[in-house]
Amino acid sequence: ESAAMAGSLAMLVGGVYLLTPRLTPFLPDRRLFIFLLPLLAAAFVIFWRAAYANFITQPTFQRRLLIIGAGQSGAALVNALGATGKREGETAYNIVGFIDDEPDKLNQLVANVPVLGNRYDLLNLARRLQPDEIVVAITHGHLIHPNLFKAVLDCREMGIPITTMAHLYEDLTGRVPVEHAGHDLQVVMPINRPASHRLYLAVRRAIEVVVALLGCLQLLLVIPFVWLANRFSAPGDLFYRQERVGEGGRVFNVIKFRSMIMNAEQGTGAVFAQKNDDRITPVGRFLRKTRLDELPQFWNVLKGEMSLIGPRPERPAIIATLEKEIPFYRVRHAVKPGITGWAQVCYRYGVSVDDSLVKLEYDLYYIKHQSWLLDLSIMVKTARVMLGFQGQ
């Protein structure tokens, strides 16, 4: 399925290349070439995917990892990689074992990976196993024993790269491991931004103003049709205004097309929307599937209350609950909320505290790694959701 989707995307890119005058000023003389180029692009992508799955991920090419710490952080990393270091043949890593000081874990399996020794065995194991990388998976780094710290430095002097569980976990999942961050702020938020980040924010804001203006014009065109559909399906207000928390914890009113029945939360207060929520109207279901219900939020973007891309703005009452349950939840208010975002395109609609934790991990990853490339990836995924009627 992944290869088919990649092949389809390659065909689309090939077609756009051929039909864009600035890229190809003159069409090929032969129509056969116009037909073959997208097919060849798709064939190349599918061939590369197959080659990667069957050759690059073989043990010969995999990076061998030795993990220090067989606790929750180490187990979470193994689960991210797959219990044996292989996930359906698509990972480039192979876990050779754990190092842990708890005597009860010695020679036992943790997440199907053996515990090979303790801190005193690290140097000898590193020499014998020759790992490509050592991963420190200890949540509270300041509690590392001096002897273990010395052994890690010795391994580094041997030429073995050292990394942390948080860093590798982010690379693997696109999420920040909030539950395994301890009290280390560097894990959950960017401490030092490069000077170029200010330019990125300024240019991005200029682009957002232009896009928001175009979005508001599109909104004016859509309003009559949505009003008419709501008139026959679920009479009531056209727009839905609700208090949400934005950047810096400031409260603002978000605007959306109403997709639920009137007074949907009467008697219940603020609650998570469910997957097949019977409060959603037939028209509202279509609006949500296509994400058109969020079109009025371009007005919030124009006012500077929201961004095109960022964490989903949440309600004050729900935030008050989640802050008690989830560590670092307020960090998501370090940036403006967005109409779409990394969490929205990577994870399903949140209906529980556990879902909110996963979405926070995606949000914090975006906050740490904001870039044009990541923004472009989110926009492409958002377009796929809208065109595929996958919104919730």
Short mmCIF file of C-alpha atoms in Angstrom, two decimals:
data_model
loop_
_atom_site.label_atom_id
_atom_site.label_comp_id
_atom_site.label_asym_id
_atom_site.label_seq_id
_atom_site.Cartn_x
_atom_site.Cartn_y
_atom_site.Cartn_z
CA GLU A 1 0.00 0.00 0.00
CA SER A 2 2.86 2.38 0.85
CA ALA A 3 4.61 1.58 -2.43
CA ALA A 4 1.40 2.11 -4.39
CA MET A 5 0.86 5.49 -2.73
CA ALA A 6 4.48 6.48 -3.42
CA GLY A 7 4.10 5.37 -7.03
CA SER A 8 0.93 7.40 -7.45
CA LEU A 9 2.65 10.45 -5.99
CA ALA A 10 5.58 9.95 -8.36
CA MET A 11 3.20 9.83 -11.33
CA LEU A 12 1.57 13.04 -10.12
CA VAL A 13 4.95 14.78 -9.75
CA GLY A 14 5.99 13.58 -13.20
CA GLY A 15 2.78 14.90 -14.69
CA VAL A 16 3.16 18.28 -12.98
CA TYR A 17 6.73 18.50 -14.26
CA LEU A 18 5.63 17.91 -17.84
CA LEU A 19 2.69 20.30 -17.72
CA THR A 20 4.38 23.22 -15.91
CA PRO A 21 5.71 25.69 -18.51
CA ARG A 22 8.47 27.11 -16.30
CA LEU A 23 9.87 23.63 -15.72
CA THR A 24 9.40 22.26 -19.23
CA PRO A 25 8.99 25.21 -21.65
CA PHE A 26 8.45 22.84 -24.57
CA LEU A 27 6.46 19.63 -24.49
CA PRO A 28 8.28 16.56 -25.84
CA ASP A 29 7.87 15.96 -29.55
CA ARG A 30 6.61 12.45 -28.99
CA ARG A 31 3.43 11.77 -27.06
CA LEU A 32 4.90 8.45 -25.97
CA PHE A 33 7.44 10.31 -23.80
CA ILE A 34 4.63 12.24 -22.09
CA PHE A 35 3.02 8.93 -21.22
CA LEU A 36 6.24 7.17 -20.20
CA LEU A 37 7.81 9.77 -17.89
CA PRO A 38 5.22 9.50 -15.06
CA LEU A 39 5.25 5.70 -15.40
CA LEU A 40 9.04 5.59 -15.22
CA ALA A 41 9.01 7.88 -12.18
CA ALA A 42 6.50 5.59 -10.46
CA ALA A 43 8.50 2.47 -11.40
CA PHE A 44 11.71 4.00 -10.01
CA VAL A 45 10.06 4.87 -6.68
CA ILE A 46 8.53 1.40 -6.31
CA PHE A 47 11.86 -0.22 -7.23
CA TRP A 48 13.68 1.89 -4.62
CA ARG A 49 11.13 0.99 -1.92
CA ALA A 50 11.48 -2.72 -2.72
CA ALA A 51 15.28 -2.50 -2.76
CA TYR A 52 15.31 -0.67 0.56
CA ALA A 53 13.00 -3.22 2.21
CA ASN A 54 14.88 -6.25 0.88
CA PHE A 55 18.52 -5.16 0.91
CA ILE A 56 19.26 -2.00 2.88
CA THR A 57 17.47 -3.30 6.00
CA GLN A 58 19.34 -6.62 6.02
CA PRO A 59 21.57 -7.21 9.10
CA THR A 60 24.69 -6.40 7.07
CA PHE A 61 23.50 -2.82 6.60
CA GLN A 62 21.79 -2.29 9.97
CA ARG A 63 23.34 -0.14 12.69
CA ARG A 64 23.98 -2.22 15.80
CA LEU A 65 22.80 -0.53 18.99
CA LEU A 66 23.82 -1.19 22.59
CA ILE A 67 21.36 0.43 25.00
CA ILE A 68 22.30 1.59 28.50
CA GLY A 69 19.24 1.30 30.73
CA ALA A 70 16.65 -1.48 30.58
CA GLY A 71 13.94 0.53 32.32
CA GLN A 72 10.86 2.17 30.86
CA SER A 73 12.88 4.46 28.59
CA GLY A 74 14.89 1.60 27.14
CA ALA A 75 11.79 -0.53 26.63
CA ALA A 76 10.00 2.37 24.94
CA LEU A 77 12.90 2.75 22.52
CA VAL A 78 12.84 -0.97 21.72
CA ASN A 79 9.11 -0.78 21.08
CA ALA A 80 9.68 2.13 18.74
CA LEU A 81 12.19 0.06 16.80
CA GLY A 82 10.31 -3.23 17.07
CA ALA A 83 10.78 -5.89 19.74
CA THR A 84 13.77 -7.50 17.98
CA GLY A 85 15.20 -4.37 16.42
CA LYS A 86 13.29 -4.98 13.16
CA ARG A 87 9.88 -3.62 12.31
CA GLU A 88 8.45 -5.36 9.28
CA GLY A 89 11.91 -5.15 7.70
CA GLU A 90 11.79 -1.38 7.56
CA THR A 91 14.25 -0.31 10.25
CA ALA A 92 17.94 0.37 9.83
CA TYR A 93 18.76 -0.64 13.43
CA ASN A 94 19.46 -3.88 15.28
CA ILE A 95 19.58 -3.93 19.08
CA VAL A 96 22.32 -6.23 20.36
CA GLY A 97 21.46 -5.88 24.06
CA PHE A 98 20.98 -3.84 27.22
CA ILE A 99 23.34 -2.69 29.96
CA ASP A 100 21.61 -2.34 33.34
CA ASP A 101 22.74 -2.28 36.97
CA GLU A 102 19.71 -4.06 38.45
CA PRO A 103 20.87 -7.59 39.40
CA ASP A 104 17.41 -9.08 38.81
CA LYS A 105 17.52 -8.09 35.13
CA LEU A 106 20.90 -9.66 34.34
CA ASN A 107 20.62 -12.35 31.64
CA GLN A 108 16.88 -11.67 31.40
CA LEU A 109 14.88 -10.41 28.43
CA VAL A 110 13.43 -6.91 28.48
CA ALA A 111 11.12 -6.26 25.53
CA ASN A 112 12.65 -9.41 23.94
CA VAL A 113 16.16 -7.96 24.15
CA PRO A 114 18.75 -9.55 26.49
CA VAL A 115 20.37 -7.71 29.39
CA LEU A 116 24.06 -8.52 28.85
CA GLY A 117 25.70 -6.94 31.87
CA ASN A 118 26.09 -3.94 34.17
CA ARG A 119 28.15 -0.75 34.10
CA TYR A 120 31.37 -2.64 34.84
CA ASP A 121 30.82 -4.82 31.75
CA LEU A 122 30.14 -1.95 29.34
CA LEU A 123 33.69 -1.45 28.08
CA ASN A 124 34.36 -5.17 27.51
CA LEU A 125 30.99 -5.67 25.81
CA ALA A 126 31.64 -2.69 23.56
CA ARG A 127 34.99 -4.17 22.51
CA ARG A 128 33.49 -7.62 21.90
CA LEU A 129 30.21 -6.66 20.22
CA GLN A 130 31.53 -3.64 18.29
CA PRO A 131 28.22 -1.70 18.31
CA ASP A 132 27.83 1.10 15.79
CA GLU A 133 26.23 3.31 18.44
CA ILE A 134 25.55 3.35 22.18
CA VAL A 135 22.24 4.78 23.37
CA VAL A 136 21.88 6.18 26.90
CA ALA A 137 18.28 5.48 27.94
CA ILE A 138 18.31 6.81 31.50
CA THR A 139 15.52 9.29 32.21
CA HIS A 140 17.27 11.15 35.01
CA GLY A 141 20.68 11.78 33.49
CA HIS A 142 22.04 13.42 36.65
CA LEU A 143 21.69 10.06 38.43
CA ILE A 144 24.24 8.32 36.18
CA HIS A 145 26.87 6.58 38.32
CA PRO A 146 30.39 8.06 37.95
CA ASN A 147 31.78 4.65 36.93
CA LEU A 148 29.16 4.35 34.19
CA PHE A 149 29.91 7.88 33.03
CA LYS A 150 33.62 7.01 32.81
CA ALA A 151 32.85 3.82 30.86
CA VAL A 152 30.71 5.80 28.40
CA LEU A 153 33.57 8.26 27.87
CA ASP A 154 35.96 5.34 27.30
CA CYS A 155 33.61 3.96 24.64
CA ARG A 156 33.48 7.36 22.99
CA GLU A 157 37.28 7.50 22.92
CA MET A 158 37.19 4.10 21.18
CA GLY A 159 35.30 5.82 18.36
CA ILE A 160 31.79 4.58 19.20
CA PRO A 161 29.17 7.34 18.78
CA ILE A 162 27.03 8.07 21.84
CA THR A 163 23.45 9.30 21.64
CA THR A 164 20.44 9.56 23.93
CA MET A 165 17.15 7.73 23.91
CA ALA A 166 15.26 11.00 23.39
CA HIS A 167 17.28 11.96 20.32
CA LEU A 168 16.95 8.56 18.62
CA TYR A 169 13.27 8.26 19.59
CA GLU A 170 12.55 11.59 17.91
CA ASP A 171 14.29 10.49 14.72
CA LEU A 172 12.35 7.23 14.66
CA THR A 173 8.85 8.45 15.51
CA GLY A 174 8.66 12.18 14.84
CA ARG A 175 7.61 12.58 18.49
CA VAL A 176 9.23 13.88 21.67
CA PRO A 177 9.24 11.22 24.45
CA VAL A 178 7.49 13.36 27.06
CA GLU A 179 7.15 10.59 29.65
CA HIS A 180 10.88 9.88 29.49
CA ALA A 181 12.14 13.46 29.57
CA GLY A 182 12.55 13.63 33.34
CA HIS A 183 13.23 17.28 34.21
CA ASP A 184 15.34 17.99 31.13
CA LEU A 185 13.83 20.99 29.32
CA GLN A 186 16.16 20.47 26.36
CA VAL A 187 14.26 17.28 25.55
CA VAL A 188 10.85 18.94 25.26
CA MET A 189 11.60 22.42 23.96
CA PRO A 190 14.24 24.29 21.92
CA ILE A 191 16.64 26.14 24.21
CA ASN A 192 18.69 28.03 21.63
CA ARG A 193 17.24 29.10 18.28
CA PRO A 194 19.57 30.07 15.42
CA ALA A 195 19.42 33.67 14.22
CA SER A 196 17.86 32.45 10.96
CA HIS A 197 14.77 31.35 12.89
CA ARG A 198 13.66 34.99 13.24
CA LEU A 199 13.79 35.38 9.47
CA TYR A 200 11.82 32.14 9.11
CA LEU A 201 9.09 33.47 11.41
CA ALA A 202 8.93 36.85 9.65
CA VAL A 203 8.69 35.37 6.15
CA ARG A 204 6.22 32.78 7.33
CA ARG A 205 3.97 35.45 8.84
CA ALA A 206 4.00 37.40 5.57
CA ILE A 207 3.01 34.25 3.68
CA GLU A 208 0.28 33.51 6.21
CA VAL A 209 -1.29 36.95 5.77
CA VAL A 210 -1.48 36.46 2.00
CA VAL A 211 -2.86 32.92 2.33
CA ALA A 212 -5.35 34.04 5.00
CA LEU A 213 -6.66 36.80 2.73
CA LEU A 214 -7.16 34.29 -0.07
CA GLY A 215 -8.76 31.90 2.42
CA CYS A 216 -11.21 34.58 3.57
CA LEU A 217 -12.19 35.23 -0.06
CA GLN A 218 -12.78 31.52 -0.50
CA LEU A 219 -14.81 31.56 2.71
CA LEU A 220 -17.14 34.19 1.25
CA LEU A 221 -17.77 31.93 -1.74
CA VAL A 222 -18.48 28.87 0.40
CA ILE A 223 -20.75 30.51 3.00
CA PRO A 224 -23.98 30.46 0.89
CA PHE A 225 -23.65 26.75 0.15
CA VAL A 226 -22.90 25.78 3.76
CA TRP A 227 -25.74 27.99 5.03
CA LEU A 228 -28.18 26.39 2.59
CA ALA A 229 -27.07 22.85 3.48
CA ASN A 230 -27.35 23.58 7.22
CA ARG A 231 -30.75 25.16 6.70
CA PHE A 232 -32.20 21.86 5.52
CA SER A 233 -30.05 19.50 7.59
CA ALA A 234 -29.75 21.08 11.05
CA PRO A 235 -31.20 24.59 11.35
CA GLY A 236 -29.30 26.92 13.62
CA ASP A 237 -26.25 29.14 13.71
CA LEU A 238 -23.92 28.99 10.72
CA PHE A 239 -20.75 29.67 12.71
CA TYR A 240 -19.54 28.19 15.97
CA ARG A 241 -17.44 30.33 18.30
CA GLN A 242 -15.57 28.83 21.18
CA GLU A 243 -12.88 29.93 23.63
CA ARG A 244 -9.48 28.37 22.96
CA VAL A 245 -6.02 28.91 24.45
CA GLY A 246 -3.34 30.27 22.14
CA GLU A 247 0.27 31.40 22.27
CA GLY A 248 1.42 32.43 25.72
CA GLY A 249 -1.76 31.04 27.29
CA ARG A 250 -3.89 33.86 25.85
CA VAL A 251 -7.55 33.01 25.35
CA PHE A 252 -9.25 33.84 22.05
CA ASN A 253 -12.43 32.88 20.22
CA VAL A 254 -11.92 30.37 17.43
CA ILE A 255 -14.42 30.45 14.56
CA LYS A 256 -15.58 27.34 12.71
CA PHE A 257 -18.55 26.26 10.64
CA ARG A 258 -20.98 24.58 13.02
CA SER A 259 -20.76 20.82 12.53
CA MET A 260 -22.80 19.65 15.55
CA ILE A 261 -26.38 20.07 16.64
CA MET A 262 -27.24 23.23 18.55
CA ASN A 263 -26.38 23.17 22.29
CA ALA A 264 -24.39 19.97 21.79
CA GLU A 265 -22.70 20.23 25.19
CA GLN A 266 -25.71 21.26 27.20
CA GLY A 267 -25.62 19.26 30.40
CA THR A 268 -22.18 17.74 29.76
CA GLY A 269 -19.80 20.69 29.59
CA ALA A 270 -16.47 20.41 27.78
CA VAL A 271 -15.88 16.81 26.69
CA PHE A 272 -13.76 15.05 24.08
CA ALA A 273 -15.54 14.49 20.78
CA GLN A 274 -15.88 10.78 19.97
CA LYS A 275 -15.07 9.08 16.68
CA ASN A 276 -18.70 8.42 15.68
CA ASP A 277 -20.23 11.23 17.71
CA ASP A 278 -24.00 11.28 17.21
CA ARG A 279 -24.01 15.03 17.88
CA ILE A 280 -22.39 15.64 14.49
CA THR A 281 -24.88 16.60 11.77
CA PRO A 282 -24.82 14.98 8.29
CA VAL A 283 -23.53 18.23 6.77
CA GLY A 284 -21.11 18.61 9.66
CA ARG A 285 -19.70 15.15 8.98
CA PHE A 286 -18.92 16.16 5.40
CA LEU A 287 -17.39 19.43 6.57
CA ARG A 288 -15.16 17.57 9.01
CA LYS A 289 -14.14 14.92 6.49
CA THR A 290 -12.98 17.62 4.09
CA ARG A 291 -11.72 19.92 6.89
CA LEU A 292 -13.94 22.67 5.43
CA ASP A 293 -15.36 23.31 8.91
CA GLU A 294 -12.03 24.99 9.73
CA LEU A 295 -12.15 27.38 6.77
CA PRO A 296 -13.40 30.32 8.95
CA GLN A 297 -10.22 30.02 11.00
CA PHE A 298 -8.42 31.94 8.25
CA TRP A 299 -9.96 34.97 9.99
CA ASN A 300 -8.16 33.94 13.19
CA VAL A 301 -4.93 33.64 11.19
CA LEU A 302 -5.43 37.09 9.68
CA LYS A 303 -5.93 38.56 13.17
CA GLY A 304 -2.69 36.95 14.35
CA GLU A 305 -4.40 34.66 16.88
CA MET A 306 -3.54 31.51 14.94
CA SER A 307 -1.04 30.27 12.40
CA LEU A 308 -1.53 28.06 9.37
CA ILE A 309 0.56 25.34 11.04
CA GLY A 310 0.86 24.64 14.74
CA PRO A 311 -0.65 22.70 17.64
CA ARG A 312 -4.42 22.38 17.66
CA PRO A 313 -5.90 25.07 19.96
CA GLU A 314 -7.59 23.48 22.93
CA ARG A 315 -10.30 24.64 25.33
CA PRO A 316 -9.39 26.13 28.74
CA ALA A 317 -11.41 23.53 30.67
CA ILE A 318 -9.78 20.60 28.88
CA ILE A 319 -6.32 22.15 29.25
CA ALA A 320 -6.87 22.49 33.00
CA THR A 321 -7.49 18.73 33.14
CA LEU A 322 -4.66 17.71 30.83
CA GLU A 323 -2.07 19.86 32.63
CA LYS A 324 -2.65 17.72 35.73
CA GLU A 325 -2.30 14.45 33.81
CA ILE A 326 0.43 15.17 31.25
CA PRO A 327 3.88 16.65 32.02
CA PHE A 328 5.04 19.66 29.98
CA TYR A 329 1.59 20.14 28.44
CA ARG A 330 1.87 23.93 28.64
CA VAL A 331 4.96 23.91 26.40
CA ARG A 332 2.64 23.64 23.38
CA HIS A 333 1.61 27.25 24.10
CA ALA A 334 5.12 28.40 23.14
CA VAL A 335 3.88 28.90 19.57
CA LYS A 336 0.66 29.98 17.92
CA PRO A 337 -1.92 27.24 17.40
CA GLY A 338 -2.56 26.20 13.82
CA ILE A 339 -5.36 25.28 11.46
CA THR A 340 -3.36 22.14 10.72
CA GLY A 341 -0.28 20.68 12.34
CA TRP A 342 2.13 17.78 12.75
CA ALA A 343 -0.09 16.06 15.32
CA GLN A 344 -3.23 16.52 13.22
CA VAL A 345 -1.75 14.85 10.14
CA CYS A 346 0.17 12.10 11.97
CA TYR A 347 -2.39 10.93 14.53
CA ARG A 348 -6.09 10.29 14.79
CA TYR A 349 -8.56 12.60 16.48
CA GLY A 350 -7.87 12.61 20.23
CA VAL A 351 -10.65 11.17 22.40
CA SER A 352 -8.76 10.51 25.65
CA VAL A 353 -5.89 11.62 27.86
CA ASP A 354 -3.65 8.95 26.31
CA ASP A 355 -4.42 10.31 22.84
CA SER A 356 -3.66 13.82 24.07
CA LEU A 357 -0.26 12.63 25.33
CA VAL A 358 0.66 11.21 21.92
CA LYS A 359 -0.53 14.35 20.16
CA LEU A 360 1.50 16.49 22.58
CA GLU A 361 4.59 14.48 21.65
CA TYR A 362 3.97 15.30 17.98
CA ASP A 363 3.31 18.97 18.82
CA LEU A 364 6.53 19.30 20.79
CA TYR A 365 8.46 17.70 17.94
CA TYR A 366 7.11 20.38 15.61
CA ILE A 367 7.96 23.15 18.07
CA LYS A 368 11.55 21.87 18.34
CA HIS A 369 12.06 21.27 14.62
CA GLN A 370 10.13 24.05 12.89
CA SER A 371 11.41 24.42 9.34
CA TRP A 372 10.25 25.04 5.79
CA LEU A 373 10.72 21.37 4.94
CA LEU A 374 8.58 20.20 7.87
CA ASP A 375 5.93 22.81 7.04
CA LEU A 376 5.83 21.59 3.44
CA SER A 377 5.46 18.00 4.60
CA ILE A 378 2.52 18.98 6.82
CA MET A 379 0.81 20.87 4.00
CA VAL A 380 1.16 17.89 1.64
CA LYS A 381 -0.26 15.53 4.27
CA THR A 382 -3.10 17.98 4.96
CA ALA A 383 -3.98 18.11 1.27
CA ARG A 384 -4.04 14.31 1.23
CA VAL A 385 -6.45 14.28 4.20
CA MET A 386 -8.76 16.81 2.55
CA LEU A 387 -8.78 15.17 -0.88
CA GLY A 388 -9.17 11.71 0.64
CA PHE A 389 -12.05 12.75 2.95
CA GLN A 390 -10.02 11.50 5.93
CA GLY A 391 -10.75 14.35 8.35
CA GLN A 392 -12.43 13.62 11.68
#
